[in-house]
PDB file of C-alpha atoms in Angstrom:
ATOM      1  CA  MET A  13      41.016 -65.774 -73.069  1.00  0.00           C
ATOM      2  CA  ARG A  14      42.240 -65.965 -76.636  1.00  0.00           C
ATOM      3  CA  TRP A  15      44.935 -68.061 -78.226  1.00  0.00           C
ATOM      4  CA  PRO A  16      48.051 -65.842 -77.970  1.00  0.00           C
ATOM      5  CA  PHE A  17      49.372 -66.474 -81.476  1.00  0.00           C
ATOM      6  CA  GLY A  18      46.123 -66.022 -83.441  1.00  0.00           C
ATOM      7  CA  ARG A  19      44.199 -68.569 -85.424  1.00  0.00           C
ATOM      8  CA  ARG A  20      45.580 -70.584 -88.336  1.00  0.00           C
ATOM      9  CA  GLY A  21      44.103 -70.754 -91.568  1.00  0.00           C
ATOM     10  CA  VAL A  22      17.526 -97.970 -81.748  1.00  0.00           C
ATOM     11  CA  PRO A  23      20.190-100.099 -82.860  1.00  0.00           C
ATOM     12  CA  PRO A  24      21.373-103.433 -81.480  1.00  0.00           C
ATOM     13  CA  ALA A  25      21.126-103.444 -77.712  1.00  0.00           C
ATOM     14  CA  VAL A  26      24.242-102.693 -75.714  1.00  0.00           C
ATOM     15  CA  ALA A  27      25.769-105.944 -74.560  1.00  0.00           C
ATOM     16  CA  PRO A  28      25.383-106.854 -70.879  1.00  0.00           C
ATOM     17  CA  GLY A  29      28.135-105.357 -68.807  1.00  0.00           C
ATOM     18  CA  THR A  30      28.842-102.575 -71.279  1.00  0.00           C
ATOM     19  CA  PRO A  31      28.800 -99.192 -69.512  1.00  0.00           C
ATOM     20  CA  ALA A  32      25.907 -96.976 -70.470  1.00  0.00           C
ATOM     21  CA  PRO A  33      26.604 -93.573 -72.025  1.00  0.00           C
ATOM     22  CA  GLU A  34      26.402 -90.329 -70.113  1.00  0.00           C
ATOM     23  CA  GLY A  35      23.031 -89.626 -68.553  1.00  0.00           C
ATOM     24  CA  THR A  36      20.163 -87.571 -69.815  1.00  0.00           C
ATOM     25  CA  GLY A  37      19.169 -86.587 -66.342  1.00  0.00           C
ATOM     26  CA  VAL A  38      15.741 -88.234 -66.552  1.00  0.00           C
ATOM     27  CA  PRO A  39      14.751 -88.933 -62.932  1.00  0.00           C
ATOM     28  CA  ALA A  40      15.155 -92.560 -62.006  1.00  0.00           C
ATOM     29  CA  ALA A  41      12.270 -94.488 -60.545  1.00  0.00           C
ATOM     30  CA  SER A  42      14.391 -95.735 -57.647  1.00  0.00           C
ATOM     31  CA  ASN A  43      17.908 -95.703 -56.316  1.00  0.00           C
ATOM     32  CA  ASP A  44      18.683 -98.844 -58.321  1.00  0.00           C
ATOM     33  CA  ASP A  45      21.469 -97.745 -60.639  1.00  0.00           C
ATOM     34  CA  HIS A  46      20.286-100.167 -63.332  1.00  0.00           C
ATOM     35  CA  VAL A  47      16.961 -98.331 -63.486  1.00  0.00           C
ATOM     36  CA  GLY A  48      18.828 -95.104 -64.058  1.00  0.00           C
ATOM     37  CA  HIS A  49      20.862 -96.652 -66.863  1.00  0.00           C
ATOM     38  CA  ALA A  50      17.713 -97.957 -68.510  1.00  0.00           C
ATOM     39  CA  LEU A  51      16.353 -94.429 -68.604  1.00  0.00           C
ATOM     40  CA  ARG A  52      19.650 -93.091 -69.887  1.00  0.00           C
ATOM     41  CA  ALA A  53      20.094 -95.707 -72.598  1.00  0.00           C
ATOM     42  CA  PRO A  54      20.207 -94.442 -76.180  1.00  0.00           C
ATOM     43  CA  SER A  55      16.956 -94.055 -78.025  1.00  0.00           C
ATOM     44  CA  LYS A  56      16.811 -93.868 -81.806  1.00  0.00           C
ATOM     45  CA  LEU A  57      18.232 -90.396 -81.317  1.00  0.00           C
ATOM     46  CA  HIS A  58      19.777 -89.683 -77.944  1.00  0.00           C
ATOM     47  CA  ALA A  59      20.040 -85.968 -77.163  1.00  0.00           C
ATOM     48  CA  PHE A  60      20.463 -83.839 -74.077  1.00  0.00           C
ATOM     49  CA  ASN A  61      21.750 -80.522 -72.767  1.00  0.00           C
ATOM     50  CA  ARG A  62      23.712 -79.960 -69.579  1.00  0.00           C
ATOM     51  CA  TYR A  63      26.191 -77.804 -67.743  1.00  0.00           C
ATOM     52  CA  GLU A  64      29.675 -79.166 -67.128  1.00  0.00           C
ATOM     53  CA  ILE A  65      32.431 -77.982 -64.797  1.00  0.00           C
ATOM     54  CA  LYS A  66      35.877 -79.515 -65.173  1.00  0.00           C
ATOM     55  CA  TYR A  67      38.695 -79.723 -62.632  1.00  0.00           C
ATOM     56  CA  LEU A  68      42.221 -81.094 -62.598  1.00  0.00           C
ATOM     57  CA  MET A  69      43.419 -82.657 -59.346  1.00  0.00           C
ATOM     58  CA  PRO A  70      46.206 -84.874 -57.983  1.00  0.00           C
ATOM     59  CA  VAL A  71      45.255 -88.523 -57.687  1.00  0.00           C
ATOM     60  CA  THR A  72      46.478 -88.408 -54.086  1.00  0.00           C
ATOM     61  CA  ALA A  73      43.458 -86.203 -53.303  1.00  0.00           C
ATOM     62  CA  LEU A  74      40.933 -88.587 -54.854  1.00  0.00           C
ATOM     63  CA  PRO A  75      40.234 -90.646 -51.680  1.00  0.00           C
ATOM     64  CA  ALA A  76      38.906 -87.526 -49.934  1.00  0.00           C
ATOM     65  CA  LEU A  77      36.745 -86.687 -52.942  1.00  0.00           C
ATOM     66  CA  ARG A  78      35.408 -90.236 -53.247  1.00  0.00           C
ATOM     67  CA  GLY A  79      34.546 -90.311 -49.566  1.00  0.00           C
ATOM     68  CA  GLU A  80      32.383 -87.206 -49.842  1.00  0.00           C
ATOM     69  CA  LEU A  81      30.767 -88.337 -53.088  1.00  0.00           C
ATOM     70  CA  ASP A  82      29.903 -91.713 -51.548  1.00  0.00           C
ATOM     71  CA  ARG A  83      28.005 -89.902 -48.799  1.00  0.00           C
ATOM     72  CA  ARG A  84      25.781 -88.028 -51.236  1.00  0.00           C
ATOM     73  CA  LEU A  85      25.682 -89.967 -54.502  1.00  0.00           C
ATOM     74  CA  ASP A  86      25.360 -93.517 -55.761  1.00  0.00           C
ATOM     75  CA  ARG A  87      28.168 -95.325 -57.501  1.00  0.00           C
ATOM     76  CA  ASP A  88      27.591 -95.933 -61.159  1.00  0.00           C
ATOM     77  CA  SER A  89      27.232 -99.722 -61.384  1.00  0.00           C
ATOM     78  CA  HIS A  90      30.012 -99.729 -63.987  1.00  0.00           C
ATOM     79  CA  GLY A  91      32.257 -97.437 -61.963  1.00  0.00           C
ATOM     80  CA  SER A  92      33.339 -99.828 -59.227  1.00  0.00           C
ATOM     81  CA  ASP A  93      36.505-101.907 -59.147  1.00  0.00           C
ATOM     82  CA  GLY A  94      38.545 -99.399 -61.099  1.00  0.00           C
ATOM     83  CA  GLY A  95      35.797 -98.138 -63.393  1.00  0.00           C
ATOM     84  CA  TYR A  96      35.577 -98.709 -67.138  1.00  0.00           C
ATOM     85  CA  GLY A  97      37.398 -97.627 -70.263  1.00  0.00           C
ATOM     86  CA  VAL A  98      36.229 -94.777 -72.499  1.00  0.00           C
ATOM     87  CA  TRP A  99      37.798 -94.585 -75.965  1.00  0.00           C
ATOM     88  CA  SER A 100      37.048 -91.936 -78.587  1.00  0.00           C
ATOM     89  CA  THR A 101      38.178 -91.216 -82.135  1.00  0.00           C
ATOM     90  CA  TYR A 102      37.921 -87.504 -82.957  1.00  0.00           C
ATOM     91  CA  TYR A 103      37.351 -86.110 -86.450  1.00  0.00           C
ATOM     92  CA  ASP A 104      38.564 -82.730 -87.631  1.00  0.00           C
ATOM     93  CA  THR A 105      39.562 -80.811 -90.749  1.00  0.00           C
ATOM     94  CA  ARG A 106      43.046 -80.687 -92.283  1.00  0.00           C
ATOM     95  CA  ASP A 107      43.681 -77.376 -90.523  1.00  0.00           C
ATOM     96  CA  LEU A 108      42.110 -78.570 -87.236  1.00  0.00           C
ATOM     97  CA  ARG A 109      39.103 -76.280 -87.302  1.00  0.00           C
ATOM     98  CA  PHE A 110      37.402 -77.881 -84.295  1.00  0.00           C
ATOM     99  CA  TYR A 111      40.631 -77.778 -82.320  1.00  0.00           C
ATOM    100  CA  TRP A 112      41.085 -74.048 -82.945  1.00  0.00           C
ATOM    101  CA  GLU A 113      37.453 -73.308 -82.126  1.00  0.00           C
ATOM    102  CA  LYS A 114      38.058 -74.796 -78.687  1.00  0.00           C
ATOM    103  CA  ILE A 115      41.385 -73.025 -78.151  1.00  0.00           C
ATOM    104  CA  GLU A 116      39.901 -69.684 -79.147  1.00  0.00           C
ATOM    105  CA  GLY A 117      36.910 -70.227 -76.880  1.00  0.00           C
ATOM    106  CA  LEU A 118      34.227 -69.656 -79.511  1.00  0.00           C
ATOM    107  CA  LYS A 119      30.764 -69.437 -77.985  1.00  0.00           C
ATOM    108  CA  PHE A 120      29.498 -71.958 -80.505  1.00  0.00           C
ATOM    109  CA  ARG A 121      31.744 -74.874 -81.323  1.00  0.00           C
ATOM    110  CA  ARG A 122      31.379 -78.574 -81.973  1.00  0.00           C
ATOM    111  CA  LYS A 123      33.188 -81.816 -82.581  1.00  0.00           C
ATOM    112  CA  LEU A 124      32.448 -85.191 -84.123  1.00  0.00           C
ATOM    113  CA  ARG A 125      33.606 -88.437 -82.545  1.00  0.00           C
ATOM    114  CA  ILE A 126      33.033 -92.172 -82.390  1.00  0.00           C
ATOM    115  CA  ARG A 127      33.011 -93.421 -78.798  1.00  0.00           C
ATOM    116  CA  HIS A 128      33.210 -96.849 -77.185  1.00  0.00           C
ATOM    117  CA  TYR A 129      32.643 -97.741 -73.530  1.00  0.00           C
ATOM    118  CA  GLY A 130      34.437-100.757 -72.104  1.00  0.00           C
ATOM    119  CA  ASP A 131      37.343-102.971 -73.127  1.00  0.00           C
ATOM    120  CA  ARG A 132      38.703-101.710 -76.460  1.00  0.00           C
ATOM    121  CA  PHE A 133      40.546-104.950 -77.240  1.00  0.00           C
ATOM    122  CA  GLY A 134      37.254-106.700 -77.861  1.00  0.00           C
ATOM    123  CA  VAL A 135      35.995-104.129 -80.371  1.00  0.00           C
ATOM    124  CA  GLY A 136      34.921-105.641 -83.693  1.00  0.00           C
ATOM    125  CA  ASP A 137      32.609-104.843 -86.585  1.00  0.00           C
ATOM    126  CA  ASP A 138      29.483-105.694 -84.583  1.00  0.00           C
ATOM    127  CA  THR A 139      30.473-103.889 -81.379  1.00  0.00           C
ATOM    128  CA  THR A 140      28.058-101.123 -80.421  1.00  0.00           C
ATOM    129  CA  VAL A 141      29.653 -97.670 -80.538  1.00  0.00           C
ATOM    130  CA  PHE A 142      28.235 -94.149 -80.452  1.00  0.00           C
ATOM    131  CA  VAL A 143      28.474 -91.622 -83.271  1.00  0.00           C
ATOM    132  CA  GLU A 144      28.233 -88.286 -81.522  1.00  0.00           C
ATOM    133  CA  ILE A 145      28.143 -84.589 -82.245  1.00  0.00           C
ATOM    134  CA  LYS A 146      29.086 -82.643 -79.138  1.00  0.00           C
ATOM    135  CA  GLN A 147      28.657 -78.913 -79.288  1.00  0.00           C
ATOM    136  CA  ARG A 148      28.942 -75.985 -76.939  1.00  0.00           C
ATOM    137  CA  VAL A 149      26.486 -73.083 -77.057  1.00  0.00           C
ATOM    138  CA  ASN A 150      27.674 -70.422 -74.640  1.00  0.00           C
ATOM    139  CA  ARG A 151      27.955 -72.339 -71.355  1.00  0.00           C
ATOM    140  CA  VAL A 152      25.643 -75.225 -72.262  1.00  0.00           C
ATOM    141  CA  THR A 153      26.949 -78.527 -73.593  1.00  0.00           C
ATOM    142  CA  GLN A 154      24.672 -80.252 -76.085  1.00  0.00           C
ATOM    143  CA  LYS A 155      25.093 -83.838 -77.222  1.00  0.00           C
ATOM    144  CA  ARG A 156      23.306 -85.783 -79.916  1.00  0.00           C
ATOM    145  CA  ARG A 157      24.208 -89.327 -80.812  1.00  0.00           C
ATOM    146  CA  VAL A 158      23.083 -92.676 -82.076  1.00  0.00           C
ATOM    147  CA  ALA A 159      24.389 -96.162 -81.396  1.00  0.00           C
ATOM    148  CA  LEU A 160      25.576 -98.184 -84.385  1.00  0.00           C
ATOM    149  CA  PRO A 161      27.631-101.304 -85.005  1.00  0.00           C
ATOM    150  CA  TYR A 162      31.239-100.197 -85.376  1.00  0.00           C
ATOM    151  CA  ALA A 163      31.425-101.231 -89.043  1.00  0.00           C
ATOM    152  CA  ARG A 164      28.450 -98.981 -89.868  1.00  0.00           C
ATOM    153  CA  ALA A 165      29.924 -96.106 -87.885  1.00  0.00           C
ATOM    154  CA  LEU A 166      33.113 -96.354 -89.968  1.00  0.00           C
ATOM    155  CA  ASP A 167      31.102 -96.583 -93.172  1.00  0.00           C
ATOM    156  CA  LEU A 168      29.417 -93.331 -92.227  1.00  0.00           C
ATOM    157  CA  CYS A 169      32.348 -91.313 -90.891  1.00  0.00           C
ATOM    158  CA  ASP A 170      35.330 -92.736 -92.808  1.00  0.00           C
ATOM    159  CA  ARG A 171      33.851 -94.025 -96.061  1.00  0.00           C
ATOM    160  CA  ARG A 172      31.138 -91.348 -96.142  1.00  0.00           C
ATOM    161  CA  ASP A 173      28.313 -93.677 -97.043  1.00  0.00           C
ATOM    162  CA  MET A 174      24.814 -93.460 -95.624  1.00  0.00           C
ATOM    163  CA  VAL A 175      24.130 -96.595 -93.611  1.00  0.00           C
ATOM    164  CA  GLU A 176      21.090 -98.648 -92.770  1.00  0.00           C
ATOM    165  CA  HIS A 177      19.426 -97.251 -89.692  1.00  0.00           C
ATOM    166  CA  GLU A 178      16.377 -97.341 -87.499  1.00  0.00           C
ATOM    167  CA  PRO A 179      13.430 -94.963 -88.027  1.00  0.00           C
ATOM    168  CA  GLY A 180      14.152 -91.623 -86.415  1.00  0.00           C
ATOM    169  CA  GLN A 181      17.921 -91.802 -86.867  1.00  0.00           C
ATOM    170  CA  GLY A 182      17.984 -90.580 -90.473  1.00  0.00           C
ATOM    171  CA  PRO A 183      18.102 -86.790 -89.977  1.00  0.00           C
ATOM    172  CA  PHE A 184      20.962 -86.999 -87.498  1.00  0.00           C
ATOM    173  CA  LEU A 185      22.956 -89.402 -89.677  1.00  0.00           C
ATOM    174  CA  GLN A 186      22.382 -87.120 -92.663  1.00  0.00           C
ATOM    175  CA  GLU A 187      23.734 -84.240 -90.597  1.00  0.00           C
ATOM    176  CA  VAL A 188      26.837 -86.245 -89.700  1.00  0.00           C
ATOM    177  CA  LEU A 189      27.361 -87.243 -93.321  1.00  0.00           C
ATOM    178  CA  GLY A 190      26.894 -83.648 -94.476  1.00  0.00           C
ATOM    179  CA  LEU A 191      29.382 -82.415 -91.889  1.00  0.00           C
ATOM    180  CA  VAL A 192      31.977 -85.003 -92.897  1.00  0.00           C
ATOM    181  CA  ASN A 193      31.587 -84.241 -96.605  1.00  0.00           C
ATOM    182  CA  ARG A 194      31.321 -80.458 -96.371  1.00  0.00           C
ATOM    183  CA  LEU A 195      34.341 -80.034 -94.073  1.00  0.00           C
ATOM    184  CA  ASP A 196      36.311 -83.021 -95.389  1.00  0.00           C
ATOM    185  CA  LEU A 197      36.640 -84.469 -91.902  1.00  0.00           C
ATOM    186  CA  ARG A 198      39.017 -87.301 -91.097  1.00  0.00           C
ATOM    187  CA  PRO A 199      40.274 -89.039 -87.922  1.00  0.00           C
ATOM    188  CA  VAL A 200      42.821 -86.828 -86.175  1.00  0.00           C
ATOM    189  CA  ALA A 201      43.296 -88.086 -82.635  1.00  0.00           C
ATOM    190  CA  MET A 202      42.208 -90.781 -80.235  1.00  0.00           C
ATOM    191  CA  THR A 203      41.823 -90.532 -76.482  1.00  0.00           C
ATOM    192  CA  GLY A 204      41.284 -93.151 -73.823  1.00  0.00           C
ATOM    193  CA  TYR A 205      40.999 -93.190 -70.061  1.00  0.00           C
ATOM    194  CA  GLN A 206      39.649 -95.109 -67.092  1.00  0.00           C
ATOM    195  CA  ARG A 207      36.443 -93.649 -65.667  1.00  0.00           C
ATOM    196  CA  GLU A 208      34.692 -93.832 -62.325  1.00  0.00           C
ATOM    197  CA  ALA A 209      31.230 -92.316 -62.179  1.00  0.00           C
ATOM    198  CA  PHE A 210      28.803 -91.247 -59.467  1.00  0.00           C
ATOM    199  CA  VAL A 211      25.122 -90.515 -60.092  1.00  0.00           C
ATOM    200  CA  GLY A 212      22.615 -88.421 -58.202  1.00  0.00           C
ATOM    201  CA  ARG A 213      19.548 -89.788 -56.499  1.00  0.00           C
ATOM    202  CA  GLY A 214      16.070 -88.415 -55.889  1.00  0.00           C
ATOM    203  CA  ALA A 215      15.889 -84.700 -56.650  1.00  0.00           C
ATOM    204  CA  GLU A 216      19.495 -84.835 -57.884  1.00  0.00           C
ATOM    205  CA  ALA A 217      18.909 -87.652 -60.376  1.00  0.00           C
ATOM    206  CA  GLY A 218      20.320 -85.501 -63.197  1.00  0.00           C
ATOM    207  CA  LEU A 219      23.626 -84.983 -61.420  1.00  0.00           C
ATOM    208  CA  ARG A 220      26.707 -86.937 -62.487  1.00  0.00           C
ATOM    209  CA  VAL A 221      30.325 -86.733 -61.325  1.00  0.00           C
ATOM    210  CA  THR A 222      33.084 -88.481 -63.254  1.00  0.00           C
ATOM    211  CA  ILE A 223      36.708 -89.130 -62.363  1.00  0.00           C
ATOM    212  CA  ASP A 224      38.991 -89.880 -65.316  1.00  0.00           C
ATOM    213  CA  GLN A 225      42.499 -91.285 -64.821  1.00  0.00           C
ATOM    214  CA  ARG A 226      45.339 -92.620 -66.971  1.00  0.00           C
ATOM    215  CA  LEU A 227      44.502 -90.278 -69.843  1.00  0.00           C
ATOM    216  CA  ARG A 228      46.194 -91.488 -73.001  1.00  0.00           C
ATOM    217  CA  GLY A 229      46.072 -90.708 -76.674  1.00  0.00           C
ATOM    218  CA  ARG A 230      47.512 -91.421 -80.107  1.00  0.00           C
ATOM    219  CA  ASP A 231      47.662 -89.789 -83.529  1.00  0.00           C
ATOM    220  CA  ARG A 232      47.468 -92.864 -85.784  1.00  0.00           C
ATOM    221  CA  ASP A 233      46.052 -96.409 -85.948  1.00  0.00           C
ATOM    222  CA  PHE A 234      42.578 -95.072 -85.288  1.00  0.00           C
ATOM    223  CA  HIS A 235      40.708 -98.373 -85.135  1.00  0.00           C
ATOM    224  CA  LEU A 236      39.289 -98.545 -81.623  1.00  0.00           C
ATOM    225  CA  GLY A 237      40.492-102.114 -81.178  1.00  0.00           C
ATOM    226  CA  ALA A 238      44.019-101.609 -82.524  1.00  0.00           C
ATOM    227  CA  ASP A 239      46.772-103.118 -80.398  1.00  0.00           C
ATOM    228  CA  THR A 240      49.076-100.132 -80.693  1.00  0.00           C
ATOM    229  CA  GLU A 241      51.043 -97.723 -78.564  1.00  0.00           C
ATOM    230  CA  ASN A 242      49.348 -94.924 -76.652  1.00  0.00           C
ATOM    231  CA  ARG A 243      51.022 -92.035 -74.866  1.00  0.00           C
ATOM    232  CA  LEU A 244      50.044 -90.326 -71.644  1.00  0.00           C
ATOM    233  CA  ILE A 245      48.575 -86.939 -72.543  1.00  0.00           C
ATOM    234  CA  ILE A 246      48.242 -85.878 -68.907  1.00  0.00           C
ATOM    235  CA  PRO A 247      50.646 -87.083 -66.194  1.00  0.00           C
ATOM    236  CA  ALA A 248      49.403 -90.226 -64.481  1.00  0.00           C
ATOM    237  CA  ARG A 249      49.472 -88.455 -61.134  1.00  0.00           C
ATOM    238  CA  LEU A 250      46.678 -86.114 -62.269  1.00  0.00           C
ATOM    239  CA  ALA A 251      42.972 -86.865 -62.761  1.00  0.00           C
ATOM    240  CA  VAL A 252      40.235 -84.962 -64.587  1.00  0.00           C
ATOM    241  CA  VAL A 253      37.082 -84.517 -62.503  1.00  0.00           C
ATOM    242  CA  GLU A 254      33.828 -83.278 -64.039  1.00  0.00           C
ATOM    243  CA  PHE A 255      30.590 -82.124 -62.432  1.00  0.00           C
ATOM    244  CA  LYS A 256      27.653 -82.496 -64.836  1.00  0.00           C
ATOM    245  CA  ALA A 257      24.125 -81.245 -64.194  1.00  0.00           C
ATOM    246  CA  ASN A 258      20.976 -80.467 -66.147  1.00  0.00           C
ATOM    247  CA  GLU A 259      20.342 -77.049 -64.640  1.00  0.00           C
ATOM    248  CA  ARG A 260      22.874 -76.163 -61.965  1.00  0.00           C
ATOM    249  CA  VAL A 261      25.509 -77.892 -59.895  1.00  0.00           C
ATOM    250  CA  PRO A 262      24.268 -78.120 -56.272  1.00  0.00           C
ATOM    251  CA  TYR A 263      25.879 -75.850 -53.712  1.00  0.00           C
ATOM    252  CA  TRP A 264      27.201 -78.730 -51.628  1.00  0.00           C
ATOM    253  CA  LEU A 265      29.260 -79.883 -54.598  1.00  0.00           C
ATOM    254  CA  THR A 266      30.742 -76.473 -55.391  1.00  0.00           C
ATOM    255  CA  ASP A 267      31.450 -76.040 -51.667  1.00  0.00           C
ATOM    256  CA  LEU A 268      33.251 -79.399 -51.738  1.00  0.00           C
ATOM    257  CA  ALA A 269      35.365 -78.210 -54.661  1.00  0.00           C
ATOM    258  CA  ALA A 270      36.321 -75.125 -52.644  1.00  0.00           C
ATOM    259  CA  GLU A 271      37.178 -77.233 -49.580  1.00  0.00           C
ATOM    260  CA  LEU A 272      39.457 -79.396 -51.709  1.00  0.00           C
ATOM    261  CA  ASN A 273      41.029 -76.279 -53.225  1.00  0.00           C
ATOM    262  CA  LEU A 274      39.979 -77.208 -56.754  1.00  0.00           C
ATOM    263  CA  SER A 275      40.057 -74.618 -59.512  1.00  0.00           C
ATOM    264  CA  VAL A 276      38.142 -74.787 -62.764  1.00  0.00           C
ATOM    265  CA  ALA A 277      40.438 -75.979 -65.564  1.00  0.00           C
ATOM    266  CA  ARG A 278      39.912 -75.173 -69.215  1.00  0.00           C
ATOM    267  CA  ILE A 279      41.196 -78.491 -70.461  1.00  0.00           C
ATOM    268  CA  SER A 280      40.167 -80.585 -73.449  1.00  0.00           C
ATOM    269  CA  LYS A 281      41.193 -84.224 -73.768  1.00  0.00           C
ATOM    270  CA  TYR A 282      41.038 -83.909 -77.542  1.00  0.00           C
ATOM    271  CA  CYS A 283      43.244 -80.804 -77.555  1.00  0.00           C
ATOM    272  CA  GLN A 284      45.663 -82.472 -75.143  1.00  0.00           C
ATOM    273  CA  SER A 285      46.095 -85.360 -77.570  1.00  0.00           C
ATOM    274  CA  VAL A 286      46.554 -83.059 -80.579  1.00  0.00           C
ATOM    275  CA  GLU A 287      49.210 -81.010 -78.785  1.00  0.00           C
ATOM    276  CA  ALA A 288      50.964 -83.977 -77.181  1.00  0.00           C
ATOM    277  CA  TYR A 289      51.742 -85.314 -80.666  1.00  0.00           C
ATOM    278  CA  GLY A 290      52.827 -81.971 -82.082  1.00  0.00           C
ATOM    279  CA  ARG A 291      49.857 -81.513 -84.399  1.00  0.00           C
ATOM    280  CA  ALA A 292      49.538 -77.939 -83.081  1.00  0.00           C
ATOM    281  CA  PRO A 293      51.638 -75.663 -80.858  1.00  0.00           C
ATOM    282  CA  ARG A 294      50.938 -76.219 -77.207  1.00  0.00           C
ATOM    283  CA  SER A 295      48.413 -73.700 -75.982  1.00  0.00           C
ATOM    284  CA  ILE A 296      48.455 -71.908 -72.651  1.00  0.00           C
ATOM    285  CA  PHE A 297      45.881 -74.475 -71.501  1.00  0.00           C
ATOM    286  CA  HIS A 298      48.063 -77.513 -72.165  1.00  0.00           C
ATOM    287  CA  VAL A 299      48.894 -79.735 -69.210  1.00  0.00           C
ATOM    288  CA  PRO A 300      52.463 -81.042 -69.642  1.00  0.00           C
ATOM    289  CA  ASP A 301      52.437 -84.743 -70.463  1.00  0.00           C
ATOM    290  CA  THR A 302      55.601 -85.373 -68.452  1.00  0.00           C
ATOM    291  CA  ASP A 303      56.618 -84.563 -64.899  1.00  0.00           C
ATOM    292  CA  THR A 304      59.255 -82.026 -65.953  1.00  0.00           C
ATOM    293  CA  ALA A 305      57.028 -79.125 -64.916  1.00  0.00           C
ATOM    294  CA  ALA A 306      55.689 -80.691 -61.749  1.00  0.00           C
ATOM    295  CA  ASP A 307      55.263 -77.429 -59.881  1.00  0.00           C
ATOM    296  CA  HIS A 308      53.381 -75.780 -62.722  1.00  0.00           C
ATOM    297  CA  ASP A 309      50.970 -78.402 -64.089  1.00  0.00           C
ATOM    298  CA  LEU A 310      47.935 -77.311 -62.124  1.00  0.00           C
ATOM    299  CA  ALA A 311      48.563 -73.576 -62.384  1.00  0.00           C
ATOM    300  CA  SER A 312      48.994 -73.687 -66.157  1.00  0.00           C
ATOM    301  CA  ALA A 313      45.739 -75.594 -66.642  1.00  0.00           C
ATOM    302  CA  ARG A 314      43.611 -73.337 -64.463  1.00  0.00           C
ATOM    303  CA  SER A 315      41.610 -70.484 -65.882  1.00  0.00           C
ATOM    304  CA  SER A 316      38.611 -68.373 -65.081  1.00  0.00           C
ATOM    305  CA  THR A 317      35.134 -69.900 -65.147  1.00  0.00           C
ATOM    306  CA  LYS A 318      34.692 -68.553 -68.674  1.00  0.00           C
ATOM    307  CA  ASP A 319      34.828 -72.102 -70.066  1.00  0.00           C
TER     308      ASP A 319
END
């Protein structure tokens, strides 16, 4: 489905207790979640491909979903007791090229972001963050990223200076720097949310299910640790649920989605934040950030499985 109005113009180790990034799907040696995280931890260049299916659901339905996931999957060790924070600063062009590529559903599209897992209020120059290029090629999501101290990540993406790095990271960092310079990228939006995660075991070691709640965003004060105001970009009574797999999502999981009456939603947290702050007209995929359209939130966010 097209936009109806047309297009406009290895680094320092992660500190103990810091949630690991999304998995590569490398089979774990045991059901010990810490083993899985060790295999998923960032190398000098961390890269993987996977399929992702995204749903929007009322938080009142989450207990039923959690109960079924607990029967089949392991809890991410960082996903208990309310989960962990995920904060991202997104970069885009002056005319929001990456935003429009998503809205128009281009088969190849990408975005650049700096991401932090954990408590954002403790973020400082030496905090480990991830500089990431996420791109979509047809139906496959590809991610490449490296971990850097936050000060170096800002040097690279904001000040456009090549930074000291470990062997093997250079080509990716040069690509990031070239992208920032060629497209004149700058911070555009920030998103943050609380995440619970479930991981597969055994033959399903590459499977991951995430539940994101309290989705917020802002359009200024882009330092990850800034003590500043954020706005809900999706009503607090709704959660974003994602199924992520290396090859295919198992039938039991898609059957569970059908039992819970979930429909695939073409929703982007980045686009939600851009639209919530009026940086672009709200698309047909926007989920209202207030409860004024309570009866229409889910219907307006649903689409075909095209995306």
